[in-house]
Short mmCIF file of C-alpha atoms in Angstrom, two decimals:
data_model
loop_
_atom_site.label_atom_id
_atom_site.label_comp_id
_atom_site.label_asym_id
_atom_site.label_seq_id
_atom_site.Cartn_x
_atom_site.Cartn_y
_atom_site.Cartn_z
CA UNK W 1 -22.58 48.82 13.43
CA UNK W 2 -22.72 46.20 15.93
CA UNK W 3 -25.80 44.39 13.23
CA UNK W 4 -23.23 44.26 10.52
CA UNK W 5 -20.60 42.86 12.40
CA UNK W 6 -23.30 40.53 13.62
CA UNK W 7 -23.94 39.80 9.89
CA UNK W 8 -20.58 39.63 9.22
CA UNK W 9 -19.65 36.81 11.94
CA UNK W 10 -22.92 34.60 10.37
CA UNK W 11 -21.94 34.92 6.51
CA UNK W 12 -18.36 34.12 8.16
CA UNK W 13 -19.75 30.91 9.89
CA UNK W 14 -22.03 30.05 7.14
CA UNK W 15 -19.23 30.20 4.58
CA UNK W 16 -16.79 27.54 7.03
CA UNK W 17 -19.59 25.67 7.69
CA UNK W 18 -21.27 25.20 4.28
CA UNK W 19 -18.75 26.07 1.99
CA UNK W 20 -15.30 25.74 3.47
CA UNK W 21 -15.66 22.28 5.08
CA UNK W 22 -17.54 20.60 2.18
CA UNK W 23 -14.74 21.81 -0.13
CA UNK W 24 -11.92 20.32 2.09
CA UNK W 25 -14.08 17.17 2.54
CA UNK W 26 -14.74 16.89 -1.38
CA UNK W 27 -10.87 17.91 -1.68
CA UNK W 28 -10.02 15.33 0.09
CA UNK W 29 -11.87 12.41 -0.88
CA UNK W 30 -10.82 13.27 -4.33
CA UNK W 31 -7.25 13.54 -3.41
CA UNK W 32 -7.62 9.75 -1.91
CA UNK W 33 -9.89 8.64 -5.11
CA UNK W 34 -6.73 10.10 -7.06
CA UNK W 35 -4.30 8.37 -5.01
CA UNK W 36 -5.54 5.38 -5.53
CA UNK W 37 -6.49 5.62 -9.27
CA UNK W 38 -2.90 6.96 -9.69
CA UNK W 39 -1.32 3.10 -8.73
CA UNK W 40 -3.29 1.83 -11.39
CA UNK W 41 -2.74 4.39 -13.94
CA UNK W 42 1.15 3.83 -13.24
CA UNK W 43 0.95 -0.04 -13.31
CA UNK W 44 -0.65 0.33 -16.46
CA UNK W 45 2.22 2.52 -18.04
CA UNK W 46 4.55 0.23 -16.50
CA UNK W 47 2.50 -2.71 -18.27
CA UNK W 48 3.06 -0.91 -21.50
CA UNK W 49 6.47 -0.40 -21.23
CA UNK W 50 6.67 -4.18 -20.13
CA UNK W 51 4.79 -5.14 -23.56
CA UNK W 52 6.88 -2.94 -25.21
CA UNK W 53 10.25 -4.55 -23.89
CA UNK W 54 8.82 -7.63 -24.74
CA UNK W 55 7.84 -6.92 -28.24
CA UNK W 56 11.31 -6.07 -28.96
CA UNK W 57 13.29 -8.84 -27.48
CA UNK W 58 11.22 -11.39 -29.07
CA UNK W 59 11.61 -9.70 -32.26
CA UNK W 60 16.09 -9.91 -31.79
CA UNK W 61 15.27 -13.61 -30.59
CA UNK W 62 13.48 -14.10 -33.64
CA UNK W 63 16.10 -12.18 -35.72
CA UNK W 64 19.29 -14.31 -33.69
CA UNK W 65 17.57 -17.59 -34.28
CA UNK W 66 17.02 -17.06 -38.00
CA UNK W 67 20.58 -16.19 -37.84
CA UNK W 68 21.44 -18.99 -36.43
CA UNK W 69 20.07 -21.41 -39.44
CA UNK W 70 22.42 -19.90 -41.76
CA UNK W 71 24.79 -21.96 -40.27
CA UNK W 72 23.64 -24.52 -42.83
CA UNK W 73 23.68 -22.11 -46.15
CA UNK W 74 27.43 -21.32 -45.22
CA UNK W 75 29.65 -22.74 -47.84
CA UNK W 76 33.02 -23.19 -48.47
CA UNK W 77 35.16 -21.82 -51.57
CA UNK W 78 34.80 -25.39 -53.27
CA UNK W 79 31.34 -25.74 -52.15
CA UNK W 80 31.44 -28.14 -49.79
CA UNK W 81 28.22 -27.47 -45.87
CA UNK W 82 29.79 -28.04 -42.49
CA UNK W 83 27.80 -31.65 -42.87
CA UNK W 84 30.11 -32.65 -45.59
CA UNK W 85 33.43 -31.46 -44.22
CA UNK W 86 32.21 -33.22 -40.65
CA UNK W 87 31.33 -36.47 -42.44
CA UNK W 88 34.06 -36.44 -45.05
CA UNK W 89 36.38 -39.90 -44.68
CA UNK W 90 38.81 -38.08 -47.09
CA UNK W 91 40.13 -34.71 -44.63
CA UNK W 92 42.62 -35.32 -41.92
CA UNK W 93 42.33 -33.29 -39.34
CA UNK W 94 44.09 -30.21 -39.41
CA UNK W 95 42.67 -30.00 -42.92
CA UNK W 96 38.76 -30.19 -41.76
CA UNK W 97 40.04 -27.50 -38.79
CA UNK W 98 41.10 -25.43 -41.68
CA UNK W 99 38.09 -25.70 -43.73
CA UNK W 100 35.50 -25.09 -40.72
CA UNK W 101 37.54 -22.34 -39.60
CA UNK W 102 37.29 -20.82 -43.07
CA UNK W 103 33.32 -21.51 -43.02
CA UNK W 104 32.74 -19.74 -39.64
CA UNK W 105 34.74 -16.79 -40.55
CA UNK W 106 32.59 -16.57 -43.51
CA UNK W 107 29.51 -16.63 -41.42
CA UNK W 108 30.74 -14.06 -39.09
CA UNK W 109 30.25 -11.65 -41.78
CA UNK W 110 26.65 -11.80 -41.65
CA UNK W 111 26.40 -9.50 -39.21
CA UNK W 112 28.70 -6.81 -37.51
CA UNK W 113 27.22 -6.89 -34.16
CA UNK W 114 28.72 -11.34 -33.88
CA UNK W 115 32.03 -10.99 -32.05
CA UNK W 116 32.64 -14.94 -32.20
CA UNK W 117 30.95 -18.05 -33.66
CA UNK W 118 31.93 -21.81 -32.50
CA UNK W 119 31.18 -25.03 -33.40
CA UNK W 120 31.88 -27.87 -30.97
CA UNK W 121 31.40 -31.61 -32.79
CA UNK W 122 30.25 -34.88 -30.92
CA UNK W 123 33.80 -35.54 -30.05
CA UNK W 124 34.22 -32.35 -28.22
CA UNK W 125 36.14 -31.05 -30.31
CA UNK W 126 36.19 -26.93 -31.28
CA UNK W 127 36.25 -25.07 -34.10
CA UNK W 128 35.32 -21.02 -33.71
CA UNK W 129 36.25 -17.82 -35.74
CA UNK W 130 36.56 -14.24 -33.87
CA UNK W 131 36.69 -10.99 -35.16
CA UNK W 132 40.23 -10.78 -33.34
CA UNK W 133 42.66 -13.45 -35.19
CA UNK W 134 44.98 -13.18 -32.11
CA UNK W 135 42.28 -13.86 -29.51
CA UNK W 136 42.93 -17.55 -28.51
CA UNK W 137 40.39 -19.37 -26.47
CA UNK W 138 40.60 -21.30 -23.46
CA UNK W 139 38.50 -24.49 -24.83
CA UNK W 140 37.99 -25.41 -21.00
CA UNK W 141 36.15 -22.61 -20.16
CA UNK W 142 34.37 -22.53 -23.28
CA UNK W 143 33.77 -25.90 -22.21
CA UNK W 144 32.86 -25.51 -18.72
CA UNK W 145 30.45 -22.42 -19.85
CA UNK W 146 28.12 -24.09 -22.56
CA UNK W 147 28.62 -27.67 -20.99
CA UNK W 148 24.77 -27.79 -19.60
CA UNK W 149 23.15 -26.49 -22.73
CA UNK W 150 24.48 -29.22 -25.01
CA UNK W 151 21.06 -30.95 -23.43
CA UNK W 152 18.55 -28.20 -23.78
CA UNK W 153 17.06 -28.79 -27.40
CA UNK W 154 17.38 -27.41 -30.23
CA UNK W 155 18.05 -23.69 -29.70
CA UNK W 156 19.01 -22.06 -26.25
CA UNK W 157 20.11 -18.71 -25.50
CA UNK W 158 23.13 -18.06 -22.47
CA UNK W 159 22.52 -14.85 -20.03
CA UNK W 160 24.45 -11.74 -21.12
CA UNK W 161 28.33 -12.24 -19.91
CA UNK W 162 31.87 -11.48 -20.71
CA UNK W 163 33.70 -13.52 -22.83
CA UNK W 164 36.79 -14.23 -20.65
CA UNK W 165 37.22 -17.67 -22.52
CA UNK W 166 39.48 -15.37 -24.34
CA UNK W 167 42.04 -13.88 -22.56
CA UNK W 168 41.75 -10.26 -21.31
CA UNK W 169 38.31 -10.37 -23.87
CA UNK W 170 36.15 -7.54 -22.13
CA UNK W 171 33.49 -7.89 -24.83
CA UNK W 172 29.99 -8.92 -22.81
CA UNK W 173 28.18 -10.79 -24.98
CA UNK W 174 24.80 -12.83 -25.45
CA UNK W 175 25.50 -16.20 -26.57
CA UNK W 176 23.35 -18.12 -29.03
CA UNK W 177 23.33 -22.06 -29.61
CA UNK W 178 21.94 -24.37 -31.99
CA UNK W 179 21.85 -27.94 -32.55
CA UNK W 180 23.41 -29.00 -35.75
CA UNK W 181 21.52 -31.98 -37.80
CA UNK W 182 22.92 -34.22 -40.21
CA UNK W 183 20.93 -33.21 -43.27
CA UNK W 184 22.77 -35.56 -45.94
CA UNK W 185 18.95 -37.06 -46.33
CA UNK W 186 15.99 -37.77 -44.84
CA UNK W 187 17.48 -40.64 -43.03
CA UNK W 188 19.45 -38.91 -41.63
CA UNK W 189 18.23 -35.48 -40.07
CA UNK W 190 17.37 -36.73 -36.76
CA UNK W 191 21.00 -37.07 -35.98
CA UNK W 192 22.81 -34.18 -34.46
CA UNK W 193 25.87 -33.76 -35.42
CA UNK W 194 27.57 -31.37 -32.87
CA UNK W 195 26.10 -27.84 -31.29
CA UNK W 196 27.01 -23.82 -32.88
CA UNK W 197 27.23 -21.19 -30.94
CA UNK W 198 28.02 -17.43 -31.49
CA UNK W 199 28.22 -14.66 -29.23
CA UNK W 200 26.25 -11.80 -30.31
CA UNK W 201 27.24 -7.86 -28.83
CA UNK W 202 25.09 -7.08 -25.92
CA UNK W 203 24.66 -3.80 -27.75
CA UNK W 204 22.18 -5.46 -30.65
CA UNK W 205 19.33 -6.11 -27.12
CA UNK W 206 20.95 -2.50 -25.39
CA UNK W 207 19.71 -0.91 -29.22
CA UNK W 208 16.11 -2.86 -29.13
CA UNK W 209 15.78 -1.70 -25.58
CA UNK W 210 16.52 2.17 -25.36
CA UNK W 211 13.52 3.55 -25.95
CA UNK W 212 12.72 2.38 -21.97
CA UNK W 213 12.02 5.34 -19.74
CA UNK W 214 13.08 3.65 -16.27
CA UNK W 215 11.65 6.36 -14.48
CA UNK W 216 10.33 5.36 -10.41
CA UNK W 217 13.75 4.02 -9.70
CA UNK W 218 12.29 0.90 -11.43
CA UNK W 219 14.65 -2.15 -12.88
CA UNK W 220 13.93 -3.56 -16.24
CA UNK W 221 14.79 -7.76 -16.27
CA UNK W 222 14.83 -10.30 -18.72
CA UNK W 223 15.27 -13.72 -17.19
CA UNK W 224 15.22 -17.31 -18.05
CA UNK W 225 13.29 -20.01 -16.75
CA UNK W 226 16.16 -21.13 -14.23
CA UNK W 227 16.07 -17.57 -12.86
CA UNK W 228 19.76 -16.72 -14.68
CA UNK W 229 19.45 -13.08 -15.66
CA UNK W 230 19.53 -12.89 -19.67
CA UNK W 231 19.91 -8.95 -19.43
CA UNK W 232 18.84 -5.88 -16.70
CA UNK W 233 19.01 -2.23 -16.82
CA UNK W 234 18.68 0.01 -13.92
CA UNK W 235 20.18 2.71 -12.51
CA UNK W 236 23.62 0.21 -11.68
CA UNK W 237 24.18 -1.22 -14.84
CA UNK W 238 23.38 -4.31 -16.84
CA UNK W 239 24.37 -7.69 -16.92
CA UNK W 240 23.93 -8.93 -12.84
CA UNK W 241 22.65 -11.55 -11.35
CA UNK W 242 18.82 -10.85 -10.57
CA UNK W 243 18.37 -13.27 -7.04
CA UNK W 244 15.42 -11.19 -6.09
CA UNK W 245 13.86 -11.50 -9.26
CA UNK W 246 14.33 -15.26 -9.85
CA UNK W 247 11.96 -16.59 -6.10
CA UNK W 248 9.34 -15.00 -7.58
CA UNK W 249 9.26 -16.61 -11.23
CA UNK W 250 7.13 -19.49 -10.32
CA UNK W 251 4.25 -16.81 -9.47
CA UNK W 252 5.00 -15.65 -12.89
CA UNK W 253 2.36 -18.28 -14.31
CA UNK W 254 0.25 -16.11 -16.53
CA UNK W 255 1.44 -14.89 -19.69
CA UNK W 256 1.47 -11.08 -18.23
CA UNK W 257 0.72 -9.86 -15.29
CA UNK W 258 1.57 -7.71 -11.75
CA UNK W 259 2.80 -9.08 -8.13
CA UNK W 260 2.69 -7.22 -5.29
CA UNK W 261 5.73 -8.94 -2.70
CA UNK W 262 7.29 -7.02 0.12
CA UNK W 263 6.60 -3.86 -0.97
CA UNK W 264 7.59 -4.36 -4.54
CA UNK W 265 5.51 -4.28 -7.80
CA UNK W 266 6.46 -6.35 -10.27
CA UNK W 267 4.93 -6.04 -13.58
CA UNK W 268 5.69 -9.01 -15.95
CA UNK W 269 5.36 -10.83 -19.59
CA UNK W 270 6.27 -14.13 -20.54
CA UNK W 271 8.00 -14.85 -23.97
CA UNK W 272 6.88 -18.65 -23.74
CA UNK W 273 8.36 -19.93 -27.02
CA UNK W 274 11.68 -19.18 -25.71
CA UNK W 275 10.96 -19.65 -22.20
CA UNK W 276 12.26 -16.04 -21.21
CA UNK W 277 10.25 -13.42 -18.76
CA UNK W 278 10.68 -9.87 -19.22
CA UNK W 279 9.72 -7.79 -15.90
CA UNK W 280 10.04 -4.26 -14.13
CA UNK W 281 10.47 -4.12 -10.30
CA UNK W 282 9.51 -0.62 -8.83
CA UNK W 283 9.19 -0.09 -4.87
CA UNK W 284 5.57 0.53 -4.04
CA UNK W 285 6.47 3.73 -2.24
CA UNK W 286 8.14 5.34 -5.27
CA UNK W 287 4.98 4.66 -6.98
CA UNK W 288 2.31 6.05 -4.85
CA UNK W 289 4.88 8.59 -3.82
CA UNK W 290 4.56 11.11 -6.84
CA UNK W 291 5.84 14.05 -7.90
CA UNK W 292 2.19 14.79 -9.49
CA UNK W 293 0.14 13.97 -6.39
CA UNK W 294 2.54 16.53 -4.53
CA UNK W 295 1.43 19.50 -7.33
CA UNK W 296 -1.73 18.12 -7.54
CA UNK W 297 -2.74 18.49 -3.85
CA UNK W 298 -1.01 21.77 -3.82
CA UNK W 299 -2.93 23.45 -6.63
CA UNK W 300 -5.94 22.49 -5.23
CA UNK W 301 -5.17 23.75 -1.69
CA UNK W 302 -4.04 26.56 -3.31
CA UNK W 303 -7.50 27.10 -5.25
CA UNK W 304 -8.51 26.50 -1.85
CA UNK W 305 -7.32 29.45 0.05
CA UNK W 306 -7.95 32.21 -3.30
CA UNK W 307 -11.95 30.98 -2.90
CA UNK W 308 -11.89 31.62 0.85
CA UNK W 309 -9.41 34.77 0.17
CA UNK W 310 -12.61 36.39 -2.68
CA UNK W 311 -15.33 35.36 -0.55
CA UNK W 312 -14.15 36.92 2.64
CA UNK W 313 -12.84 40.25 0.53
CA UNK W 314 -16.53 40.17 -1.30
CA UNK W 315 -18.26 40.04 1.66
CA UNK W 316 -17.59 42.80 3.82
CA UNK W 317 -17.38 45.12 0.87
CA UNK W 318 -21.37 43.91 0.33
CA UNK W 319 -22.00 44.90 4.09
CA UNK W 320 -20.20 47.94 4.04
CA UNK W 321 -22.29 49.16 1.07
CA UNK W 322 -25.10 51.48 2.07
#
């Protein structure tokens, strides 16, 4: 009795030593190997989700800037462009307000998702049609809100904000500008004759954008070049300011790529023609911290503990045999 118990103690020993603490070792180097695969694997899918993002918002930019151009196919009744009402010596005017109202409500029928659509002459002065006839805007703040991009070339785009130019407006909006030529000939098309705007619905980016799984706690940014916040999503809402995000746009020099600052990843994609960057912030800790490497390690520890839990039942049943 006391030879099989003898026996018993050595298979028990033999089984810790080689086959017990070999498994935890291999267990465990794997788990790290995993761990540290898994921030890559995750980066990636937060790469693809970037490139995704991006995809889409270029492809509104595209689709807002074409719109845009129509600004020149828009006609009036008797057939007369916005160049030729703006350069007619024959309106007074009230009459040429008339007439380019009349033109810019036409063009806001292109497309339901345009809540207003200005145009603001060389002179300052400005014309604009809303889908509201009573909304009245306050030309000073309309002023004092598009004022710096008058110098930007061609085509610009505002961040995402409310239109409060209009009074108690709670539309938030993406605003869209374009420099207006003189195209009378080829003389003349170097000459700008004024800037349009029009403010498309937040909602037309919000559609393009929500097939995003923000998952992590991450936030989803598109800023500008200044480091104004075009548009955000995140568990708060849209439409703030993004301070973090904009220090860290001049290490944004690549046209995608990842940052690792204070603790943050930042996983980014540059739309240079339009000098936007779309990005996702996620902490590092909510990265590595994951709900899979918590199952993970438990199903093997559990596979674990049944191997040691047959072996040790399979043993002594052996011994005990005669």
């Amino acid at each position: 009795m006391q030879r099989k118990v003898n026996r018993l103690i050595r298979l028990a020993t033999s089984f810790v030593i080689l086959g017990l603490v070999p498994l935890l070792a291999a267990g465990t180097a794997l788990t790290g190997h995993f761990r540290s695969n898994m921030e890559r694997v995750v980066l990636d899918d937060i790469g693809r989700m970037v490139s995704y993002g991006g995809s889409n918002t270029e492809a509104v930019l595209e689709e807002c800037s074409s719109l845009t151009k129509h600004i020149y196919d828009v006609s009036t009744d008797d057939g007369m462009f916005l160049y030729q009402i703006l350069k007619s010596p024959g309106l007074g005017r009230e009459e040429r307000k008339m007439e380019i109202t009349l033109l810019l409500s036409d063009f806001l029928d292109r497309d339901s998702r345009l809540r207003s659509v200005y145009f603001k002459d060389r002179k300052g002065q400005i014309y604009y049609a809303t889908r509201n006839a009573y909304k009245v805007l306050d030309e000073d703040a309309f002023r004092y809100w598009t004022g710096k991009e008058d110098e930007e070339g061609d085509f610009s785009v505002l961040p995402a904000h409310m239109d409060d130019y209009f009074q108690d407006s709670g539309s938030q909006v993406i605003t869209f500008r374009r420099s207006y030529k003189d195209i009378t000939s080829l003389k003349t098309i170097g000459s700008c004759l004024g800037h349009f705007y029009m403010d498309m619905d937040v909602s037309r980016l919000q559609s393009a954008l929500s097939d995003i799984d923000l998952g992590l706690g991450a936030s989803f940014y598109i800023m500008d070049d200044s480091g104004a916040c075009i548009y955000r999503v995140d568990t708060d809402g849209s439409g703030k300011t993004a301070d973090s995000m904009a220090s860290l746009l001049p290490s944004m020099n690549q046209e995608t790529g990842s940052l690792l600052e204070d603790g943050t990843y930042v996983v980014y994609k540059r739309l240079e023609p339009y000098g936007w960057t779309v990005a996702v912030q996620a902490e590092q800790d909510r990265v590595l911290d994951m709900e899979s490497t918590i199952r993970y390690t438990a199903v093997f520890l559990g596979a674990v503990f049944l191997a040691f839990l047959c072996l040790y039942s399979y043993f002594p049943e052996r011994i005990h045999r005669p």
